[in-house]
PDB file of C-alpha atoms and ligand atoms in Angstrom:
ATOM      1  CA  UNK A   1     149.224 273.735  30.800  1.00  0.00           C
ATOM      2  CA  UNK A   2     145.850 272.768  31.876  1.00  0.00           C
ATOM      3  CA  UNK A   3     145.130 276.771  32.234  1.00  0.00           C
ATOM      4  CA  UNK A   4     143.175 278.533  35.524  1.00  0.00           C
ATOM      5  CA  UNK A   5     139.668 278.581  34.843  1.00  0.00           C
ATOM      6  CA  UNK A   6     138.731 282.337  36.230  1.00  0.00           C
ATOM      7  CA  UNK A   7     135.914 282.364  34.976  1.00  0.00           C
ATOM      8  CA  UNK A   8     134.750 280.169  37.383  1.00  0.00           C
ATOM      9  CA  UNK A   9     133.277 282.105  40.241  1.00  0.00           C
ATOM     10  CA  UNK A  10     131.167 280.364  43.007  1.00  0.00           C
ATOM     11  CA  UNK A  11     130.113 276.536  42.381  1.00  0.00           C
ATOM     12  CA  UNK A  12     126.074 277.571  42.301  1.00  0.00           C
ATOM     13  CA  UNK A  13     127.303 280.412  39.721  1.00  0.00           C
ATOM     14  CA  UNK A  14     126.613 279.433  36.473  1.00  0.00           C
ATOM     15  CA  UNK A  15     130.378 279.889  34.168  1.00  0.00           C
ATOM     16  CA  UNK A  16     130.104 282.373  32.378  1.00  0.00           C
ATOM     17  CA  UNK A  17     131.581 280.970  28.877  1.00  0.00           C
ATOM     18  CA  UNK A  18     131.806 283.310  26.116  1.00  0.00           C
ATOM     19  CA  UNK A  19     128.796 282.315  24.361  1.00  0.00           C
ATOM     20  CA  UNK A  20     130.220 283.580  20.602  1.00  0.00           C
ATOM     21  CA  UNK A  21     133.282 280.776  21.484  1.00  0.00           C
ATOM     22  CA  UNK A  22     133.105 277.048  20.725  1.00  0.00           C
ATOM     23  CA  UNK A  23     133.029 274.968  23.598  1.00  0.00           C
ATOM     24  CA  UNK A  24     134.171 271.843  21.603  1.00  0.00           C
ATOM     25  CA  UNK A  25     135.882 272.066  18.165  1.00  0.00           C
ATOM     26  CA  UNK A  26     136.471 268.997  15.821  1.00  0.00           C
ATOM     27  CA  UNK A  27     139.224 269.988  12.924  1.00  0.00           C
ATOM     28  CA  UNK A  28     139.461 267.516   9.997  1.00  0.00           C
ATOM     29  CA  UNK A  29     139.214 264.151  12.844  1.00  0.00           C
ATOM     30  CA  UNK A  30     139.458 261.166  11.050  1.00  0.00           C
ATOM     31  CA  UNK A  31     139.763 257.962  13.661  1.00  0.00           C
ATOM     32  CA  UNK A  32     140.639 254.720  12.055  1.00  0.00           C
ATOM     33  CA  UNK A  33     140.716 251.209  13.098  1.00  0.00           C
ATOM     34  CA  UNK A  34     142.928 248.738  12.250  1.00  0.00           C
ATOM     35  CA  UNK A  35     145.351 248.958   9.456  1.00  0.00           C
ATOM     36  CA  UNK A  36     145.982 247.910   5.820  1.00  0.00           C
ATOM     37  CA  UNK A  37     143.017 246.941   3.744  1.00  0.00           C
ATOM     38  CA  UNK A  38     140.999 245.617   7.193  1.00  0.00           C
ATOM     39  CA  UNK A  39     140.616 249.351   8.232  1.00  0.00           C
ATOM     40  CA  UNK A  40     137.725 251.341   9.247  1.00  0.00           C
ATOM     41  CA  UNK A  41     137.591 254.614   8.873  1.00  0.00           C
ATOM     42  CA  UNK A  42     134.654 255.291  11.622  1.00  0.00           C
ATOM     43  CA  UNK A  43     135.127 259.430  11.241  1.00  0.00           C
ATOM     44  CA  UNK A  44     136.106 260.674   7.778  1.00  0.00           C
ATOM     45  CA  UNK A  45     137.666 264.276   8.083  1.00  0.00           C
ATOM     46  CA  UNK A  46     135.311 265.684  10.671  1.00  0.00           C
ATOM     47  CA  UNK A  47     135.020 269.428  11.258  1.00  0.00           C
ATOM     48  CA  UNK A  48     132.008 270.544  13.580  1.00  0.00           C
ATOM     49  CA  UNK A  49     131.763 273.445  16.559  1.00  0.00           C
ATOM     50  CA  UNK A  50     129.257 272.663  19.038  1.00  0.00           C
ATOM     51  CA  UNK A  51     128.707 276.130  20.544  1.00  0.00           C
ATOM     52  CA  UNK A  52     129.125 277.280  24.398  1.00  0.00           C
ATOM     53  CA  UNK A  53     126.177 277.047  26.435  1.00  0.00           C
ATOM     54  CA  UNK A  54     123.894 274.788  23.671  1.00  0.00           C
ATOM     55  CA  UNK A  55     122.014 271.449  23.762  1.00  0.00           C
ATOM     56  CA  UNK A  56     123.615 269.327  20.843  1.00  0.00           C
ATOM     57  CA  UNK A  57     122.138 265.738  19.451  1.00  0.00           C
ATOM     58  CA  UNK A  58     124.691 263.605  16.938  1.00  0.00           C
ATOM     59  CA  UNK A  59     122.282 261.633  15.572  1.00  0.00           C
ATOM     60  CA  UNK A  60     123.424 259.218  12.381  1.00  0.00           C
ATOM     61  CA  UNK A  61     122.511 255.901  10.953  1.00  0.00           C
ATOM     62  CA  UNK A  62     123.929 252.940  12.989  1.00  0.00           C
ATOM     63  CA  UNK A  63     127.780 253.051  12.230  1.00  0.00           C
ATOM     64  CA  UNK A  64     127.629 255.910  10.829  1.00  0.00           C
ATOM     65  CA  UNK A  65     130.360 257.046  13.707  1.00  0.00           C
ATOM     66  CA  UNK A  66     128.180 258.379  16.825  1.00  0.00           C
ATOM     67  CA  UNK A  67     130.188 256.769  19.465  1.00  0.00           C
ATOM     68  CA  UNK A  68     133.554 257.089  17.812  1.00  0.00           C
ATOM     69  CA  UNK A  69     132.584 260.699  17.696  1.00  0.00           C
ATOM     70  CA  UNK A  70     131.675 261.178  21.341  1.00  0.00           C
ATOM     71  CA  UNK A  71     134.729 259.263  22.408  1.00  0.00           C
ATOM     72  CA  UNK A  72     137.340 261.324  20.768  1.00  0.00           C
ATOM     73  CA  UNK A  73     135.455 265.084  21.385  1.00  0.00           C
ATOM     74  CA  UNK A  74     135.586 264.049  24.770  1.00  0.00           C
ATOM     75  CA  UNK A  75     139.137 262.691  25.168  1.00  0.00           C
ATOM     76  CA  UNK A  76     138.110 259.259  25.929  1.00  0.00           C
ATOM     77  CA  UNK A  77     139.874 258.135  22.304  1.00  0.00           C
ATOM     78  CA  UNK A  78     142.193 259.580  20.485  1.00  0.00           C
ATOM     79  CA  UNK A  79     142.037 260.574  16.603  1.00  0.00           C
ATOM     80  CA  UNK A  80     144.440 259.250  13.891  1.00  0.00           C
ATOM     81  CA  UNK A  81     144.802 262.861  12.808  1.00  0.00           C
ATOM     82  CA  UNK A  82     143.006 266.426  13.025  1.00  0.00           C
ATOM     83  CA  UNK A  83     142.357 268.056  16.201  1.00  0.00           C
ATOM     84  CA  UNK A  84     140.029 267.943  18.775  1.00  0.00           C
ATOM     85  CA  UNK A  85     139.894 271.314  21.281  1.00  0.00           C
ATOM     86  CA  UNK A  86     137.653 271.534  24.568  1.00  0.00           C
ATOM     87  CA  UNK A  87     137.431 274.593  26.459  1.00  0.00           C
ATOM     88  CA  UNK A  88     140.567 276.050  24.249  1.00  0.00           C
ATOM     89  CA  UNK A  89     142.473 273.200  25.061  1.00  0.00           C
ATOM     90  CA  UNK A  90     143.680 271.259  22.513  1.00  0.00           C
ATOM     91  CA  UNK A  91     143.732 267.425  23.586  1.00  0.00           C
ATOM     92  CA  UNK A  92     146.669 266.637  21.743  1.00  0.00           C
ATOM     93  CA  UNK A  93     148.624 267.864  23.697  1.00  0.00           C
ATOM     94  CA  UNK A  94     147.561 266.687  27.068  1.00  0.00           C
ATOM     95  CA  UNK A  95     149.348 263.322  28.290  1.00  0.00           C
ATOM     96  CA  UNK A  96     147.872 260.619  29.427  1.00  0.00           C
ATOM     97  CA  UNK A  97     147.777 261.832  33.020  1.00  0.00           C
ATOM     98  CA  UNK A  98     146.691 265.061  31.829  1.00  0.00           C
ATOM     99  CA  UNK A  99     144.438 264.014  30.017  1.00  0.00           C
ATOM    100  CA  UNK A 100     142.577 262.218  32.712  1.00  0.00           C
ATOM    101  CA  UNK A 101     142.570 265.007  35.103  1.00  0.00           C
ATOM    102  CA  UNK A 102     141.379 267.119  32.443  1.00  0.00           C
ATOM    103  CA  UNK A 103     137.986 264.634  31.547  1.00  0.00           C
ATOM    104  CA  UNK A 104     137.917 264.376  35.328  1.00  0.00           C
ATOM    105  CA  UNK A 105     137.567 268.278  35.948  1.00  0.00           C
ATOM    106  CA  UNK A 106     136.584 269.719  32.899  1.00  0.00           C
ATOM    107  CA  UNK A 107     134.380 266.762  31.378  1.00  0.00           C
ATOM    108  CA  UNK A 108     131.084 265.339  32.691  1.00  0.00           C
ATOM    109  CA  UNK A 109     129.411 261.840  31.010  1.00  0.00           C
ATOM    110  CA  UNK A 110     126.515 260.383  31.132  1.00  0.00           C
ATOM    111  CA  UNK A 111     125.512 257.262  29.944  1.00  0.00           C
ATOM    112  CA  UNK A 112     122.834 255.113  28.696  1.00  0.00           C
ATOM    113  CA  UNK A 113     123.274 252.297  31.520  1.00  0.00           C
ATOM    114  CA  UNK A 114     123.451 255.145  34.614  1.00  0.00           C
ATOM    115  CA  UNK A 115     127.349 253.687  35.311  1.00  0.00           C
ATOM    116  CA  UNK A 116     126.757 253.940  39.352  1.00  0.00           C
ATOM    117  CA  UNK A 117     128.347 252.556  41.925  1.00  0.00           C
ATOM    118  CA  UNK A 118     125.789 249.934  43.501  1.00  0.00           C
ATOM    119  CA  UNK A 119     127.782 250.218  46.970  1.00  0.00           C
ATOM    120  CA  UNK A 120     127.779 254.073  47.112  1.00  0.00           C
ATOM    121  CA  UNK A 121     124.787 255.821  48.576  1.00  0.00           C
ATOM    122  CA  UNK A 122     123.591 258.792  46.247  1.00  0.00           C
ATOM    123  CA  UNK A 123     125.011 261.533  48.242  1.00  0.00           C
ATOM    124  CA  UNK A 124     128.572 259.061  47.467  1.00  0.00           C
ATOM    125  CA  UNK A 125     127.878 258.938  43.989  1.00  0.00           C
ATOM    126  CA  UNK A 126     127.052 262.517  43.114  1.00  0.00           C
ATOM    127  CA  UNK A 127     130.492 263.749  45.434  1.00  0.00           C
ATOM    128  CA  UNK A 128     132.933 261.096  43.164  1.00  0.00           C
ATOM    129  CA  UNK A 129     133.984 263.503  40.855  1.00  0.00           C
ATOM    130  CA  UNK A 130     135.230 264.941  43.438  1.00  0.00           C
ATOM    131  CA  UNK A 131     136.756 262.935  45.665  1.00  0.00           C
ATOM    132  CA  UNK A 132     138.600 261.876  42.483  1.00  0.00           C
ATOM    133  CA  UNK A 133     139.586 265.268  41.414  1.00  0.00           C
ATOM    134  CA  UNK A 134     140.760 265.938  45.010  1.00  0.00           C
ATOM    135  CA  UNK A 135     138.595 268.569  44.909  1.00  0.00           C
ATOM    136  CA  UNK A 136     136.981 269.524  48.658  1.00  0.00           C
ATOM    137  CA  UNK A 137     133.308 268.579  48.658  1.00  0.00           C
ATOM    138  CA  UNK A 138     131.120 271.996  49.115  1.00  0.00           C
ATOM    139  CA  UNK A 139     127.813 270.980  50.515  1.00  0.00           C
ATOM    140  CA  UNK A 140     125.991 273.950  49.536  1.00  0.00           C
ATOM    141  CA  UNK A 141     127.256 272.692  45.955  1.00  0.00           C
ATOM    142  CA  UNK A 142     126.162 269.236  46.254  1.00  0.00           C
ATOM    143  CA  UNK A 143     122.367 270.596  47.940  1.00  0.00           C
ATOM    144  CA  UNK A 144     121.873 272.619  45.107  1.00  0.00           C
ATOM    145  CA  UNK A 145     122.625 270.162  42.475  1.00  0.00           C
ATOM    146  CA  UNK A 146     120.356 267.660  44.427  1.00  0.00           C
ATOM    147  CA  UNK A 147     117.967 269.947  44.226  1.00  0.00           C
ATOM    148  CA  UNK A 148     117.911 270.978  41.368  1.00  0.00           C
ATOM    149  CA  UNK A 149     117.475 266.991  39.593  1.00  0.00           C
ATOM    150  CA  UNK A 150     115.008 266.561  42.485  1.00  0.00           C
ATOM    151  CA  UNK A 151     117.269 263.950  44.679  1.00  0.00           C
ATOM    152  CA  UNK A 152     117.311 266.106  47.901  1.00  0.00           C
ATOM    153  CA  UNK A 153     115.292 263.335  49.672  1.00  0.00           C
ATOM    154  CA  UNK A 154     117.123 260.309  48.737  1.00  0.00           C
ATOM    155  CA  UNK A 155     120.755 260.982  49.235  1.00  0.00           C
ATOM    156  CA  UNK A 156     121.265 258.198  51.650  1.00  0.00           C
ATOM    157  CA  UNK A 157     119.658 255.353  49.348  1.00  0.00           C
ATOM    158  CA  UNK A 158     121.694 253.105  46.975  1.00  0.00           C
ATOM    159  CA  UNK A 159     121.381 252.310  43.319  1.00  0.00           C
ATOM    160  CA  UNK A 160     119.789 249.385  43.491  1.00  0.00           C
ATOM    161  CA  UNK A 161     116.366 251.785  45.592  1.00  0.00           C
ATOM    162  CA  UNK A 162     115.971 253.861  43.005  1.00  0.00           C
ATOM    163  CA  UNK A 163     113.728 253.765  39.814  1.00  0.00           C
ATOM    164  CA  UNK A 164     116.011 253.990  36.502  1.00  0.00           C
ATOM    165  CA  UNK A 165     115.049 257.679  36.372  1.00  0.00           C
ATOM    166  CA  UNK A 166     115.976 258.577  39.696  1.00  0.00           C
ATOM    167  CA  UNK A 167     119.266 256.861  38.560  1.00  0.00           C
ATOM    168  CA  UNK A 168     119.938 258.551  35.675  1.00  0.00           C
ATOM    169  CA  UNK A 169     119.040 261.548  37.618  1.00  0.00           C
ATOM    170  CA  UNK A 170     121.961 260.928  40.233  1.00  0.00           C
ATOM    171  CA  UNK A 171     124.412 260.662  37.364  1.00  0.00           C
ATOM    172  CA  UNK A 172     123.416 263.659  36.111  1.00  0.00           C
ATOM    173  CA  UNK A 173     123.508 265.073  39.235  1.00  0.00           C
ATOM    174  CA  UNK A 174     127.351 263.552  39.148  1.00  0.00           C
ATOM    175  CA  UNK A 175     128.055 265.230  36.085  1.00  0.00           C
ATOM    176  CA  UNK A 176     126.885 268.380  36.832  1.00  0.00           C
ATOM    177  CA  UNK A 177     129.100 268.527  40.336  1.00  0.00           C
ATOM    178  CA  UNK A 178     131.947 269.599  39.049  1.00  0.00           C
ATOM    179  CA  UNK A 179     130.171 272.389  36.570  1.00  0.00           C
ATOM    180  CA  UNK A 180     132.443 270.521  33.406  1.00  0.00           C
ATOM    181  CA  UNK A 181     133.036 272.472  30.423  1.00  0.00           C
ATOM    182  CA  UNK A 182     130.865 269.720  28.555  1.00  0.00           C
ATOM    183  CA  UNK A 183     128.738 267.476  29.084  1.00  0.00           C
ATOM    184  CA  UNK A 184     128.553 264.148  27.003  1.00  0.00           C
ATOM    185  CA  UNK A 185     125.925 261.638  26.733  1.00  0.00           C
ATOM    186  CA  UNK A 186     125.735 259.014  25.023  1.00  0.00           C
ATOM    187  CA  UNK A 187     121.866 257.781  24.654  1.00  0.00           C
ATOM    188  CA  UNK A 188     120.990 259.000  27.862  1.00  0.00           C
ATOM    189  CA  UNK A 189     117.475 257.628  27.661  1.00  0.00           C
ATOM    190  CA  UNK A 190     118.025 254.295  26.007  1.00  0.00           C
ATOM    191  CA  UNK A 191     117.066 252.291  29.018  1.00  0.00           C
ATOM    192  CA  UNK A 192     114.603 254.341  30.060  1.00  0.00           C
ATOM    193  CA  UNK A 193     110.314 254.439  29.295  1.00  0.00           C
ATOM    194  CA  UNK A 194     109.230 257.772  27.060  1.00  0.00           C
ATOM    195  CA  UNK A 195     107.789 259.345  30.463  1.00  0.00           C
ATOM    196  CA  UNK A 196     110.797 258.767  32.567  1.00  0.00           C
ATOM    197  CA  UNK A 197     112.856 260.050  29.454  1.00  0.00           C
ATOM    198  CA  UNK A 198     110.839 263.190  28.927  1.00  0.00           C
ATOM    199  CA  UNK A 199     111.591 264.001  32.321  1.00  0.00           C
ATOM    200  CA  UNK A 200     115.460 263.540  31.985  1.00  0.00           C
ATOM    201  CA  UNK A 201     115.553 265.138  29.256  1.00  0.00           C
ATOM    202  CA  UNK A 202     114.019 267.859  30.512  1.00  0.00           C
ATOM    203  CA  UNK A 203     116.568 268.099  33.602  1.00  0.00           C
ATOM    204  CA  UNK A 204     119.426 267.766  30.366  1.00  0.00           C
ATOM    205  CA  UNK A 205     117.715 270.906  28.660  1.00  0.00           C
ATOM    206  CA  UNK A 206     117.119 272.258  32.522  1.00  0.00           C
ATOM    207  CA  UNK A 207     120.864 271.719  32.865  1.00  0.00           C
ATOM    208  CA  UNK A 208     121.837 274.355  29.555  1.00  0.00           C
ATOM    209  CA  UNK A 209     119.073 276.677  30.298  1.00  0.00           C
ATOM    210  CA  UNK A 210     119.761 277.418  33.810  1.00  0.00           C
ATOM    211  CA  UNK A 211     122.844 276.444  35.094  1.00  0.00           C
ATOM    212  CA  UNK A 212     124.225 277.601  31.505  1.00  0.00           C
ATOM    213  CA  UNK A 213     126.172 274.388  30.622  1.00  0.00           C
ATOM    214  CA  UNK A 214     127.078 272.407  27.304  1.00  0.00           C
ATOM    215  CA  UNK A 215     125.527 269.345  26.797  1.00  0.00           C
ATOM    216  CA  UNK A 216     126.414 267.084  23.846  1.00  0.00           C
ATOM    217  CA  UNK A 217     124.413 263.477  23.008  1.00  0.00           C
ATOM    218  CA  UNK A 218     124.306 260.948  21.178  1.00  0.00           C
ATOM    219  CA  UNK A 219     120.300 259.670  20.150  1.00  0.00           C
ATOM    220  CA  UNK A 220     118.404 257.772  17.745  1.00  0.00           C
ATOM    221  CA  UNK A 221     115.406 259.089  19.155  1.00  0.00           C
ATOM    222  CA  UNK A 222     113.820 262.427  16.739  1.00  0.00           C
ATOM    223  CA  UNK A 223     111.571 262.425  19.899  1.00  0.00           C
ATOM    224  CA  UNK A 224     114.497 263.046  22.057  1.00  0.00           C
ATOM    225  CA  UNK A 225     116.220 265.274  19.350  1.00  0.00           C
ATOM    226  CA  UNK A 226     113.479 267.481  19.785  1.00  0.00           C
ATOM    227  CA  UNK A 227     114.800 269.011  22.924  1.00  0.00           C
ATOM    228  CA  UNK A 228     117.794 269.848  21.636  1.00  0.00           C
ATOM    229  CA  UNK A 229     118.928 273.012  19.987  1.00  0.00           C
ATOM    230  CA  UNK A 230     120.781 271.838  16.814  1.00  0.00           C
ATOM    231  CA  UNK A 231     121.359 268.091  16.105  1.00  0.00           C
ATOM    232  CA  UNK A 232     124.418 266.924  13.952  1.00  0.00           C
ATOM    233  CA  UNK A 233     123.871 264.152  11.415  1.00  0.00           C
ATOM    234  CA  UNK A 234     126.436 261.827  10.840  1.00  0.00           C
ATOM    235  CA  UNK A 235     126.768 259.247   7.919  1.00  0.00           C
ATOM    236  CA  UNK A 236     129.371 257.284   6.933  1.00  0.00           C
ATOM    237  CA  UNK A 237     131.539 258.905   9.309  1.00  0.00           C
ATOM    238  CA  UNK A 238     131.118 262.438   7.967  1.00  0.00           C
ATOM    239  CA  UNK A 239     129.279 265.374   8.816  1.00  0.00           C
ATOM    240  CA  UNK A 240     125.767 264.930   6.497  1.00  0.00           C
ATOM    241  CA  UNK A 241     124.127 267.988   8.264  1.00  0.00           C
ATOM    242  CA  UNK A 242     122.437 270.012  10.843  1.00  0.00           C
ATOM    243  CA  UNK A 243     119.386 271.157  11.159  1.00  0.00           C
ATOM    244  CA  UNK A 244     118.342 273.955  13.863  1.00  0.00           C
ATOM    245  CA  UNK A 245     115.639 273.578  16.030  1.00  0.00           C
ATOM    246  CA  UNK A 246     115.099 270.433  15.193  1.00  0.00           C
ATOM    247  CA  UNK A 247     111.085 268.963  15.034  1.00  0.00           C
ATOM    248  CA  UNK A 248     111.031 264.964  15.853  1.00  0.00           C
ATOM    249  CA  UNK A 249     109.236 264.952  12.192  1.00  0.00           C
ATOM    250  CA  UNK A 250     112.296 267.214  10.869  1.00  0.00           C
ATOM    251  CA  UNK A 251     114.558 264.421  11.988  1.00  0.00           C
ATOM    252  CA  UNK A 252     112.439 261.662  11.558  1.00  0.00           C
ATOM    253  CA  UNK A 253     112.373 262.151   7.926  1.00  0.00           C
ATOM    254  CA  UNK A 254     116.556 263.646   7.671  1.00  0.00           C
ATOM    255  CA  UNK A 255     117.310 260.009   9.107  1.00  0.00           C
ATOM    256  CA  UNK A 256     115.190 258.113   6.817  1.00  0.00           C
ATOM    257  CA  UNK A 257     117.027 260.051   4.040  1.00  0.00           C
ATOM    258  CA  UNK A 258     120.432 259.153   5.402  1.00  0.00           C
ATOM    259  CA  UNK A 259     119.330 255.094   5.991  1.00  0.00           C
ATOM    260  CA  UNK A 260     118.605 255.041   2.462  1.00  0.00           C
ATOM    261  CA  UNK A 261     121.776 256.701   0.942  1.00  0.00           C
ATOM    262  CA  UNK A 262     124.165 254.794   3.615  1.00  0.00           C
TER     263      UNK A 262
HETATM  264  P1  ADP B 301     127.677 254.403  15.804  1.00  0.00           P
HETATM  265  O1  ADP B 301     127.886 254.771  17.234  1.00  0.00           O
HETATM  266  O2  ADP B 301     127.137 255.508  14.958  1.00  0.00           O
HETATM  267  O3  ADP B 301     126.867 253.156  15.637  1.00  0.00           O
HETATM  268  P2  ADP B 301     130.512 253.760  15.860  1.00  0.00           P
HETATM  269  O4  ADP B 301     131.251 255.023  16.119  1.00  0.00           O
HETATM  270  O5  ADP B 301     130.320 252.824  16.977  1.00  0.00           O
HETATM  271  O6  ADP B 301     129.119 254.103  15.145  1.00  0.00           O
HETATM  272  O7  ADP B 301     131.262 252.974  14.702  1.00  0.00           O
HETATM  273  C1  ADP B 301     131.630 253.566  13.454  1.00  0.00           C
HETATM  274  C2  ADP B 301     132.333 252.524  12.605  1.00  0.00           C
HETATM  275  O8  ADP B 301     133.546 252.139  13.228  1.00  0.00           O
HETATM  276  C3  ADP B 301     131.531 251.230  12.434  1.00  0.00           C
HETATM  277  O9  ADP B 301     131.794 250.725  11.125  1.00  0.00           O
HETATM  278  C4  ADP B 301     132.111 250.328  13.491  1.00  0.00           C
HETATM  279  O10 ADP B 301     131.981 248.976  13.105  1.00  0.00           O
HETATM  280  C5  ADP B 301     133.565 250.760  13.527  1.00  0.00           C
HETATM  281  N1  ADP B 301     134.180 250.573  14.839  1.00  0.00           N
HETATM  282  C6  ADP B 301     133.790 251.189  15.996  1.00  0.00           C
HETATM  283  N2  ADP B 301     134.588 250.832  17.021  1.00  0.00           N
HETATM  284  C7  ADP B 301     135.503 249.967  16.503  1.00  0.00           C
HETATM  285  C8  ADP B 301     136.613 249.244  17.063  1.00  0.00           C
HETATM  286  N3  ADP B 301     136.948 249.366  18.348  1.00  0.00           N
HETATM  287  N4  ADP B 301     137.321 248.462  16.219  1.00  0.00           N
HETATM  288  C9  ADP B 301     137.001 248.354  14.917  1.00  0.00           C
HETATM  289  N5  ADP B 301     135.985 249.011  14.331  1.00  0.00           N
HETATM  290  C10 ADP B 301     135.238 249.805  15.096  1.00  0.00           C
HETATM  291 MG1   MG B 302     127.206 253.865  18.965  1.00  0.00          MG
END
């Protein structure tokens, strides 16, 4: 059900996805919570394609439905109704076993607070995915992965050694192991100071350009947006635009549009 993934060749191959297909499709998701008058409706009929092999921001006024967003594209929540499709699979579909093995495999996050594992060493860290997949580890995998965020020399340390960029750098490093479909993240540079998040998002854009992957995340920083390829806009739990390309000063002044209307 989960479907053989052919495509994928060698682990330091980049997967060749059909660029013309969508690696993440949204159809008319609307996640509420709570019932009765109480509810919220945090995503409002939601249809959005986030394209195979691009850099994506969802950027939106706070509550506007960012993280609510995130979670159900990426199978961590489910919607009240519409569909949500990753990789051709459609989510609804997958139980909840499946659907863990499938974010396991096929899904890589990152997150604004690094989520390690202080007793893990690096090298630990980076290999969960998969350990927990039951995957075997290929070293020549995990070395160029290491490499290629610039850990190679401090695979023995622990979290707790390492600078909050060289953190979020191993849990990149962690999402990128298993060469997911997508990768989410959700303010990926929130804890971090401008220099230290140039230089992850750098590795982020590094990640799409090279290594060909899909990277969706969540900002409120037009500086950060700027990397990006497209960024979605999000108000009131709808879709309130995209721009292309974006400049910081493009979406600087978009989401001082939206903050006033919302
Ligand atoms: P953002 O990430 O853009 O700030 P969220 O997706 O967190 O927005 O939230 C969208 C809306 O849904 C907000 O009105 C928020 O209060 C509401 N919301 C989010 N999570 C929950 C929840 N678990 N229970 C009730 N309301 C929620
Ligand atoms: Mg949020």
């Amino acid at each position: 059900m989960l479907g053989a993934r052919s495509r994928r060749t060698s682990p330091g191959a980049p997967i060749g996805i059909d660029p013309a297909r969508s690696a993440v499709r949204l159809t008319e998701v609307t996640k509420e919570y709570g019932r009765g008058p109480s509810a919220v409706v945090a995503l409002d009929q939601v249809s959005t394609g986030i394209a195979a092999g691009s850099f994506t921001a969802v950027m939106g006024p706070s509550g506007s439905g960012k993280s609510t967003f995130l979670h159900c594209a990426a199978g961590l929540d489910r919607p009240t109704s519409g569909t949500v499709q990753l990789g051709g699979q459609d989510l609804g579909e997958l139980d909840e076993t499946q659907l863990t093995r499938f974010r396991r495999t096929r899904i890589g996050f990152v997150f604004q607070a690094f989520n390690l594992l202080p007793s893990l060493t690096v090298e630990q860290n980076i290999t969960l995915p998969l350990r927990l997949a039951g995957t075997r580890t290929d070293h020549d995998s995990v070395g160029s992965v290491t490499a290629a965020v610039g850990l190679a020399g401090l695979l023995g340390r622990r979290p707790a050694q390492l600078s909050g960029g060289q953190q979020q750098r191993v849990a990149i490093a962690r999402a990128l192991i298993t060469r997911p479909e997508v990768i989410f993240a959700d303010e990926p540079t929130g804890a971090l100071d401008p220099d230290t998040a140039e230089d992850v998002l750098a590795l982020l854009r590094q990640a799409v350009t090279d290594l060909h992957q899909t990277v969706v995340m969540v900002t409120h920083d037009p500086v950060a947006a700027q990397h990006t390829d497209l960024v979605v806009f999000l108000a009131g739990g709808r879709v309130a635009g995209r721009v292309d390309a974006p400049s910081a000063a493009q979406v600087k002044s978009v989401m001082t549009e939206l903050r006033r209307n919302h």
